[in-house]
Amino acid sequence: MNATDDKTIVKNYFNSTGFDRWRRIYGDGEVNKVQLDIRNGHQQTVDTVLSWLKGDRNLAEISICDAGCGVGSLSIPLAAENAKVYASDISDKMVEEAKDRALETLGQVENPTFTVQDLEALSGSYHTVICLDVLIHYPQEKADEMISHLSSLAQSRVILSFAPKTFALSILKKIGSFFPGPSKATRAYLHREADVVKILEKNGFSVERQSMTRTRFYFSRILEATRK
């Protein structure tokens, strides 16, 4: 199965059964224990990135591209801090849900700007480009291309999160415990941190901050890289 097939599978999944599942996970309603664990893990990743950006005390002065925004878990709080946010997702259902949540939370639809696009189609120039928990859907050769493209859109900074390829997580994935039972979605690709760093460096960025979110069923390495 090639990378194009992976993208089609991801798009179809998040426009069908996956949409309802992940809308619940990224919401506040009742979910099963595995989904609750993933919800908490993802929120920890979002909170880490928010704390970094708020700590810089310049959100109202910068533009942010949230690539693979899902239901707006990061875009909406960033807009609430007066950052100019351009958010996109491959799933039109996810984007519509994000718009509804933004209207409910912010009382307006002007910021964030939400569009339906895959990562390869993104264009423009932004102070900061963020892509959280998206690379897990793409194999390494495609991840290289996508990280390079995202880097080309960033004036100053790129923030990525990904499931790190370690011996322990590789074993978990192999035995089906990485996304167990009904929470299993699309193929889950792990990425070596050294490979991701190398791609960023090749595109003129150096890692400044990093963090790791680890729960029972959710693992995400977060890297913030700034242009050299």
Short mmCIF file of N, CA and C in Angstrom, two decimals, residues 37 90 94 107 128 164 202-203 224:
data_model
loop_
_atom_site.label_atom_id
_atom_site.label_comp_id
_atom_site.label_asym_id
_atom_site.label_seq_id
_atom_site.Cartn_x
_atom_site.Cartn_y
_atom_site.Cartn_z
N ASP A 37 -8.19 7.75 27.85
CA ASP A 37 -6.74 7.84 27.99
C ASP A 37 -6.14 8.61 26.80
N ILE A 90 -7.78 17.46 6.44
CA ILE A 90 -8.13 16.68 5.25
C ILE A 90 -9.60 16.27 5.25
N MET A 94 -14.47 17.07 9.94
CA MET A 94 -13.70 17.62 11.05
C MET A 94 -13.70 19.15 11.00
N GLY A 107 -17.68 32.88 19.71
CA GLY A 107 -18.77 33.77 19.32
C GLY A 107 -18.58 34.45 17.99
N THR A 128 4.55 30.71 12.39
CA THR A 128 4.69 29.40 13.01
C THR A 128 3.79 28.38 12.32
N PRO A 164 6.90 8.33 18.66
CA PRO A 164 8.32 8.00 18.48
C PRO A 164 8.55 6.51 18.28
N LYS A 202 17.84 19.66 7.80
CA LYS A 202 18.05 19.76 6.35
C LYS A 202 17.31 20.96 5.77
N ASN A 203 16.19 21.32 6.39
CA ASN A 203 15.39 22.44 5.92
C ASN A 203 15.69 23.75 6.64
N GLU A 224 9.90 21.55 19.00
CA GLU A 224 9.81 22.91 18.49
C GLU A 224 11.15 23.26 17.85
#
